[in-house]
PDB file of C-alpha atoms in Angstrom:
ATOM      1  CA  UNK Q   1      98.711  95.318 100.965  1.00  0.00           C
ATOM      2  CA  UNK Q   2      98.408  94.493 104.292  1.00  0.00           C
ATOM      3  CA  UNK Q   3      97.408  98.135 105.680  1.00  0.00           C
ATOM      4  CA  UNK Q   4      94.834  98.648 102.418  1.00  0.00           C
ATOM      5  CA  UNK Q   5      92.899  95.490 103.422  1.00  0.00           C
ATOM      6  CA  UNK Q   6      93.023  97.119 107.168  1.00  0.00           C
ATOM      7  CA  UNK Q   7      91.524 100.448 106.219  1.00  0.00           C
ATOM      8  CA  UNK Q   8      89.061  98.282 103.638  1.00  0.00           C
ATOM      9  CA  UNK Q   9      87.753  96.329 107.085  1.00  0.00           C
ATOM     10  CA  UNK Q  10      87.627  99.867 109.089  1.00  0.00           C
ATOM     11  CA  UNK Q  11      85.444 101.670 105.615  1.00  0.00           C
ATOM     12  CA  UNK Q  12      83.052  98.358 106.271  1.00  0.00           C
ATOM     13  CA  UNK Q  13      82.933  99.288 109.707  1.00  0.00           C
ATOM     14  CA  UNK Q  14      81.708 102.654 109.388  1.00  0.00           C
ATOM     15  CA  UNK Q  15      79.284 101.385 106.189  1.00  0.00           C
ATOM     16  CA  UNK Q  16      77.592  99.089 108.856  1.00  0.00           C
ATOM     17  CA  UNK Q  17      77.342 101.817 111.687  1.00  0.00           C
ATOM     18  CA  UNK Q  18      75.804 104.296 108.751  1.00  0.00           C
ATOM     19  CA  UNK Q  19      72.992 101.221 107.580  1.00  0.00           C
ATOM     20  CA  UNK Q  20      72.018 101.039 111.618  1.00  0.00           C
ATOM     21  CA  UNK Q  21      71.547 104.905 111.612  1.00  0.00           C
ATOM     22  CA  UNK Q  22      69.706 104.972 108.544  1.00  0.00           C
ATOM     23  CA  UNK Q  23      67.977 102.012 107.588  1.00  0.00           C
ATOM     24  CA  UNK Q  24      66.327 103.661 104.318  1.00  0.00           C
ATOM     25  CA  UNK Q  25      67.510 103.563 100.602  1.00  0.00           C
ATOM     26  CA  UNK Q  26      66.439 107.583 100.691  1.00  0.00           C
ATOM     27  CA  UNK Q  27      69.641 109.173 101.777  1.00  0.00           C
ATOM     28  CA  UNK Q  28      68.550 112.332 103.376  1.00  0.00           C
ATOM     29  CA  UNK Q  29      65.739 110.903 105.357  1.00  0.00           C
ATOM     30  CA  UNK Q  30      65.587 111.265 109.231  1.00  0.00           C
ATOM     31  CA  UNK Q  31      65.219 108.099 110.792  1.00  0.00           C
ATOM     32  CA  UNK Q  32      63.150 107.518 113.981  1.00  0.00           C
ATOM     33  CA  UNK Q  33      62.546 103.685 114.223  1.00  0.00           C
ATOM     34  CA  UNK Q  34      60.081 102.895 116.941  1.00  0.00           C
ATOM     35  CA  UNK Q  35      63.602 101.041 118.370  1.00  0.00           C
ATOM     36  CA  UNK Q  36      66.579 102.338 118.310  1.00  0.00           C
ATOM     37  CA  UNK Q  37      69.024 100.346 116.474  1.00  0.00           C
ATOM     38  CA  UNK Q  38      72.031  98.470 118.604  1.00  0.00           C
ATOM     39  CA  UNK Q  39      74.970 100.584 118.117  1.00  0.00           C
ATOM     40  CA  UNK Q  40      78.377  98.614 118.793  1.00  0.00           C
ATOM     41  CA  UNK Q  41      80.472  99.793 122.471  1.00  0.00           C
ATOM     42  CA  UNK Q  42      82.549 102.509 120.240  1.00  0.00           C
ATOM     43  CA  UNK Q  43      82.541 106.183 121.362  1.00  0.00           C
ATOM     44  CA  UNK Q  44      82.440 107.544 118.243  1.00  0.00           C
ATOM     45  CA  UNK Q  45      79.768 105.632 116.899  1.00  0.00           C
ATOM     46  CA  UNK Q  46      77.964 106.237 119.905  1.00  0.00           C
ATOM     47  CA  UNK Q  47      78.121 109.947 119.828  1.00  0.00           C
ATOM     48  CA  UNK Q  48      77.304 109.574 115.953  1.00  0.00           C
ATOM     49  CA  UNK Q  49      74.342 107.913 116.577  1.00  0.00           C
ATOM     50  CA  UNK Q  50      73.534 110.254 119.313  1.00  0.00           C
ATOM     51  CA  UNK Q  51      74.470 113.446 116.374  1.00  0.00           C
ATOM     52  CA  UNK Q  52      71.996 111.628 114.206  1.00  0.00           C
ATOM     53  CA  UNK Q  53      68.887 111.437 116.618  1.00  0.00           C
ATOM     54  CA  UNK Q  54      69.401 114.814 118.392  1.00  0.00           C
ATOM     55  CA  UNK Q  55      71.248 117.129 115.119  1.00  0.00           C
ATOM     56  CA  UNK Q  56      69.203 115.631 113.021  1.00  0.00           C
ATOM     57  CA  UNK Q  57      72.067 114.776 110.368  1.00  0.00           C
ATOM     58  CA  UNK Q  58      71.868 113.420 106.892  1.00  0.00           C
ATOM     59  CA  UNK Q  59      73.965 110.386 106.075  1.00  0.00           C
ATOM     60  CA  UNK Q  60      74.863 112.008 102.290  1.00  0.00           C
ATOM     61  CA  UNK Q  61      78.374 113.566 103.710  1.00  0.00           C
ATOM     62  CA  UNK Q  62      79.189 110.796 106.090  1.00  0.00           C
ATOM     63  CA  UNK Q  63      78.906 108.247 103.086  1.00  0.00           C
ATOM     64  CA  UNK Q  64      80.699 110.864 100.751  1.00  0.00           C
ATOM     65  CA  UNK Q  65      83.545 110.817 103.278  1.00  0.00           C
ATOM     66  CA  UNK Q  66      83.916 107.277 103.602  1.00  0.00           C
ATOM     67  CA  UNK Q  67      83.439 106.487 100.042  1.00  0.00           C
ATOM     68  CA  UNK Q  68      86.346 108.896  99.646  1.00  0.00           C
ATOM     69  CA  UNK Q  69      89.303 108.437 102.198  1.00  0.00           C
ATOM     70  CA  UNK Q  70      88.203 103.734 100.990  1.00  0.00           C
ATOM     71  CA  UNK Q  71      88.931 105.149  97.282  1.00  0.00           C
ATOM     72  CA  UNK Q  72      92.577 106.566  98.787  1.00  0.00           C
ATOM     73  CA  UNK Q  73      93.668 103.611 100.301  1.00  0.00           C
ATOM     74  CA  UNK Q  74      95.305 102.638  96.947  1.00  0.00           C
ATOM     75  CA  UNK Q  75      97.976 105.287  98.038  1.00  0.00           C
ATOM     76  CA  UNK Q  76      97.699 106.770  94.042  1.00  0.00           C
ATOM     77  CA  UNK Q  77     100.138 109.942  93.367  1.00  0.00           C
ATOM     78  CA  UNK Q  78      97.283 112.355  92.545  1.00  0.00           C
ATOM     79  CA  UNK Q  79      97.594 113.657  88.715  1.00  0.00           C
ATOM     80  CA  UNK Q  80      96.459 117.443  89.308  1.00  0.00           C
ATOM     81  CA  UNK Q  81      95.333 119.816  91.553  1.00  0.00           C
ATOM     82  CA  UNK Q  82      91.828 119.018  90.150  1.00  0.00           C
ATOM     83  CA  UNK Q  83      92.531 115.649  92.334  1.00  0.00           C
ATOM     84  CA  UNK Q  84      93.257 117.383  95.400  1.00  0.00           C
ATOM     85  CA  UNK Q  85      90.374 119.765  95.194  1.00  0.00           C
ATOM     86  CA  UNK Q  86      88.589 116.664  95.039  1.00  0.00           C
ATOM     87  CA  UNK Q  87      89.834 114.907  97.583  1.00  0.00           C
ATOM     88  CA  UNK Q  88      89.440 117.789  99.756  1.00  0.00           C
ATOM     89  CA  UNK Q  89      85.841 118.189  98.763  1.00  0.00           C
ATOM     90  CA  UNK Q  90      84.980 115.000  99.750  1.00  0.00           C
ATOM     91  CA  UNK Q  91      86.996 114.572 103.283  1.00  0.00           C
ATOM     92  CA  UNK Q  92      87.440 118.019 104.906  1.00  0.00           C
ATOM     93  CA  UNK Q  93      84.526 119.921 102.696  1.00  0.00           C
ATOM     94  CA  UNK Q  94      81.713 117.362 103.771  1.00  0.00           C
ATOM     95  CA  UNK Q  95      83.179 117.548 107.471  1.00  0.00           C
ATOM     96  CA  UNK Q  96      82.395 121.051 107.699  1.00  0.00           C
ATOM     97  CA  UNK Q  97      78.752 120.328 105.904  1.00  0.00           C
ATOM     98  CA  UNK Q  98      78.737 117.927 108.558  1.00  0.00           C
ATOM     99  CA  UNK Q  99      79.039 120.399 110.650  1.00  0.00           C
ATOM    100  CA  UNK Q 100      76.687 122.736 109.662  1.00  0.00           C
ATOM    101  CA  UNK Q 101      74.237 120.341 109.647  1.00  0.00           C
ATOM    102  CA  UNK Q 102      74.481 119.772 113.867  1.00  0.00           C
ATOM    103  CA  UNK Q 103      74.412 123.789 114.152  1.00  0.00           C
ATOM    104  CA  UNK Q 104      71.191 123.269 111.849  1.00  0.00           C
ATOM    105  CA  UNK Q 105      72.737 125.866 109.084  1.00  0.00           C
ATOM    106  CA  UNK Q 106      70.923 125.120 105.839  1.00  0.00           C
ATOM    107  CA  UNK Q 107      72.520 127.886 103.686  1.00  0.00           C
ATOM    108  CA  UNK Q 108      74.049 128.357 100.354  1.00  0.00           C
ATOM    109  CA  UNK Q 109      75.841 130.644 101.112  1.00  0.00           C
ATOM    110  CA  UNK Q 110      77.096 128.927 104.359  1.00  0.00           C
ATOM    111  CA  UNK Q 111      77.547 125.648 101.955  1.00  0.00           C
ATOM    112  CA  UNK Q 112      79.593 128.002  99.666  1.00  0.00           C
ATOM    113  CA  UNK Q 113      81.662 129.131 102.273  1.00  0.00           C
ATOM    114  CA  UNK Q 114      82.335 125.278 103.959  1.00  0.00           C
ATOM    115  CA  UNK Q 115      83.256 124.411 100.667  1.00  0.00           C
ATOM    116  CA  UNK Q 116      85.950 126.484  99.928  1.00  0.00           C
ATOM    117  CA  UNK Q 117      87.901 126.399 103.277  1.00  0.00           C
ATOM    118  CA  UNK Q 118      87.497 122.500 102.862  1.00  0.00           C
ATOM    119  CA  UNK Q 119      89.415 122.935 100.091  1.00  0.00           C
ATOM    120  CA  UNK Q 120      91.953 125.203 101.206  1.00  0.00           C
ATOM    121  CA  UNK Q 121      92.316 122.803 104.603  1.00  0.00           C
ATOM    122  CA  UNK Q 122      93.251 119.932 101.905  1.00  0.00           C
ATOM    123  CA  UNK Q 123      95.657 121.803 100.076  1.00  0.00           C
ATOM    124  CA  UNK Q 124      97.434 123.153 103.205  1.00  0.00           C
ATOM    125  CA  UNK Q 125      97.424 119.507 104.718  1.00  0.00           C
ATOM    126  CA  UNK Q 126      99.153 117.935 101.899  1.00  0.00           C
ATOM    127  CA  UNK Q 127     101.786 120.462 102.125  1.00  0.00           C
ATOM    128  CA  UNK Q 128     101.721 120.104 105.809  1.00  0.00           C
ATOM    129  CA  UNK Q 129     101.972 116.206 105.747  1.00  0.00           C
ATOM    130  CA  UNK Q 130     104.641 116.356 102.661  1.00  0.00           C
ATOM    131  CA  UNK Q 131     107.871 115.846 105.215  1.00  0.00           C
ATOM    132  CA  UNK Q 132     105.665 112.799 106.624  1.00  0.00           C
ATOM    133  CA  UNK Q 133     104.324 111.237 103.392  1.00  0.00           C
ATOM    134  CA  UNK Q 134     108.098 111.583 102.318  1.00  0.00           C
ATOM    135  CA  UNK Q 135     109.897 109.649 104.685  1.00  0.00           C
ATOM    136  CA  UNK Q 136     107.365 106.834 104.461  1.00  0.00           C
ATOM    137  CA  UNK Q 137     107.642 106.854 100.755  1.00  0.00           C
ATOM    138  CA  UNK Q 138     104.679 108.382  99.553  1.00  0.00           C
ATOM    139  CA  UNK Q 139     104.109 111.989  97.755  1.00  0.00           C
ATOM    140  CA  UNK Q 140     100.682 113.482  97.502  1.00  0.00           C
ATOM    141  CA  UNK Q 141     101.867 115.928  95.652  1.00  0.00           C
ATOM    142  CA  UNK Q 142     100.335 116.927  92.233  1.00  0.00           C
ATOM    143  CA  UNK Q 143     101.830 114.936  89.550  1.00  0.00           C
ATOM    144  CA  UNK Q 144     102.019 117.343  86.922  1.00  0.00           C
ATOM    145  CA  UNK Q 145     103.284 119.833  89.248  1.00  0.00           C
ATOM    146  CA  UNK Q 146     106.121 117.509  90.644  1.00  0.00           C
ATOM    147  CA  UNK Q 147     106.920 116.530  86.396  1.00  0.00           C
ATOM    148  CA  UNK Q 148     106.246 120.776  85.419  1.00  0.00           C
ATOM    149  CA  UNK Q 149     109.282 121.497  88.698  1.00  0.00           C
ATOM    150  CA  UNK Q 150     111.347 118.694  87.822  1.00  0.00           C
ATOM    151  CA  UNK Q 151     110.629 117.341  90.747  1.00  0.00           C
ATOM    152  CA  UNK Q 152     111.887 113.163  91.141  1.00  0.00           C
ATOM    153  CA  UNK Q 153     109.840 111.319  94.121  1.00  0.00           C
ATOM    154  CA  UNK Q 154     112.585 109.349  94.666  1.00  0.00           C
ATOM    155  CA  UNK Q 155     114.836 112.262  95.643  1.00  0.00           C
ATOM    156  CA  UNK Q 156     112.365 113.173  98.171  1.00  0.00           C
ATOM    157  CA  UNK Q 157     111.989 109.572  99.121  1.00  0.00           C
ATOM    158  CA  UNK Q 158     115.974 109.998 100.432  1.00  0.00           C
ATOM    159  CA  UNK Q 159     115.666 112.945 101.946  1.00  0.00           C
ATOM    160  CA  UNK Q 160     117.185 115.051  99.444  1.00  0.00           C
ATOM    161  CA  UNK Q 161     114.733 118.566  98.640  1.00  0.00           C
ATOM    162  CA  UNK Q 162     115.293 120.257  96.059  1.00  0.00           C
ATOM    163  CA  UNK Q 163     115.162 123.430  95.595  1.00  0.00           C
ATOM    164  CA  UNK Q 164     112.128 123.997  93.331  1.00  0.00           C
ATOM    165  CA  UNK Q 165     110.099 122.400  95.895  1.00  0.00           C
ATOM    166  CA  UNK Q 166     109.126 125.942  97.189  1.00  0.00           C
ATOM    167  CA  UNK Q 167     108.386 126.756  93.954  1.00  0.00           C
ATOM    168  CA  UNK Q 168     105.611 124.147  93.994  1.00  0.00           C
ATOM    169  CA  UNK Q 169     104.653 124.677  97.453  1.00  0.00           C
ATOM    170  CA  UNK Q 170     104.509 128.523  96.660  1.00  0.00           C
ATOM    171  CA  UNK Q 171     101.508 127.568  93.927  1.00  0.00           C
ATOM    172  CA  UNK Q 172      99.556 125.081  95.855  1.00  0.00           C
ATOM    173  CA  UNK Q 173      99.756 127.566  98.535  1.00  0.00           C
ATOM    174  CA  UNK Q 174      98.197 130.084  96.644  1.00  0.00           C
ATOM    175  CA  UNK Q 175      95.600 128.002  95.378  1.00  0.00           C
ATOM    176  CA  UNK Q 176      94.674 127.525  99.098  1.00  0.00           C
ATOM    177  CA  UNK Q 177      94.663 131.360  99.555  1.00  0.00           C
ATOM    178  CA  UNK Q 178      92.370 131.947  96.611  1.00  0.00           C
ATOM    179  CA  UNK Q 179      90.215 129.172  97.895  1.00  0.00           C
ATOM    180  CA  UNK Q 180      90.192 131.385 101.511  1.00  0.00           C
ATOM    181  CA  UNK Q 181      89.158 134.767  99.539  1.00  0.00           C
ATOM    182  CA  UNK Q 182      86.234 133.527  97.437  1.00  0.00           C
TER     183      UNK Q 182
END
C-alpha cells in the first residue's frame, strides 16, 4: 500500500542516519571519526547524533527498534500474546535500554527491570489504541484470544463491542500487571 511504502522510505531514513553514526560492521562500538559525519537538518537526528557522541550509545537497540516497527508495517493481526510481548520487546523495551544507556546504567538487573515494563507499556498500548485501531479497521488484538472470546473483527470494525471484549481486555491486562510485579 501506499502508507507501507511511506513508512518503508521513513525505516531507510533512519537506517542511513544509524550508518553515519556508526560507520563500523561491530555494532556496539563507539565511534569517534576524526570528522564528524554530516547529519541531515532534522532535530531528531541531530539530537541522536548528539546522544551518540556525548551518552555514548550503542546502535544495537536503535536498529532493533527500527527493524521492528519496518517488520509491522504489513499491518498483520498478531497470532498470540507471545507476538505482542515481542513486539513490545523490541519497540518500547529497547527504548527504555535506550535509555539506560544515556543515564550510563549498565545493569542486569536494571536491564531486567526495562524489560518487563516495556512489555507491560505494549500490552497496555494495544488496549489503549484498540478504539483507534478499530475505527480505522485494524485489530492488534491477539488472534487466538479474539477466536478463544468469540470475538469477530468485523463487528468491531462497525462499531459494535461485544461484550466479551472485557473479558479479553481483563487477561491482557493482567498479563501487563504480572509483567509490572516481576
Amino acid at each position: 500500500t501506499k502508507e507501507s511504502a511511506i513508512g518503508k522510505m521513513r525505516m531507510g531514513f533512519w537506517r542511513d542516519i544509524i550508518k553515519l553514526l556508526f560507520p563500523t560492521t561491530n555494532i556496539n562500538i563507539i565511534p569517534t571519526p576524526a570528522t564528524p559525519p554530516v547529519i541531515p537538518e532534522h532535530p531528531v537526528a541531530q539530537a541522536l547524533a548528539d546522544s551518540t557522541r556525548d551518552m555514548h550509545i550503542t546502535r544495537t537497540w536503535l536498529t532493533k527498534m527500527i527493524d521492528r516497527r519496518e517488520k509491522d508495517l504489513a499491518d498483520i493481526q498478531p497470532k498470540s500474546l507471545k507476538d505482542i510481548e515481542t513486539y513490545a520487546e523490541d519497540t518500547y523495551s529497547s527504548l527504555i535500554y535506550l535509555m539506560l544507556e544515556c543515564l550510563q546504567i549498565r545493569d542486569h538487573s536494571a536491564d531486567h527491570a526495562a524489560s518487563h515494563v516495556g512489555r507491560a507499556l505494549g500490552i497496555m498500548t494495544v488496549l489503549r489504541a484498540t478504539p483507534y485501531h478499530a475505527s480505522k479497521r485494524h485489530l492488534y488484538l491477539p488472534l487466538d484470544l479474539t477466536t478463544k472470546y468469540n470475538i469477530v473483527p468485523e463487528d468491531m470494525f462497525r462499531g459494535n463491542i461485544p461484550p466479551q471484549l472485557n473479558e479479553l481486555i481483563f487477561e491482557l491486562a493482567a498479563e501487563a500487571k504480572i509483567h509490572l510485579d516481576k
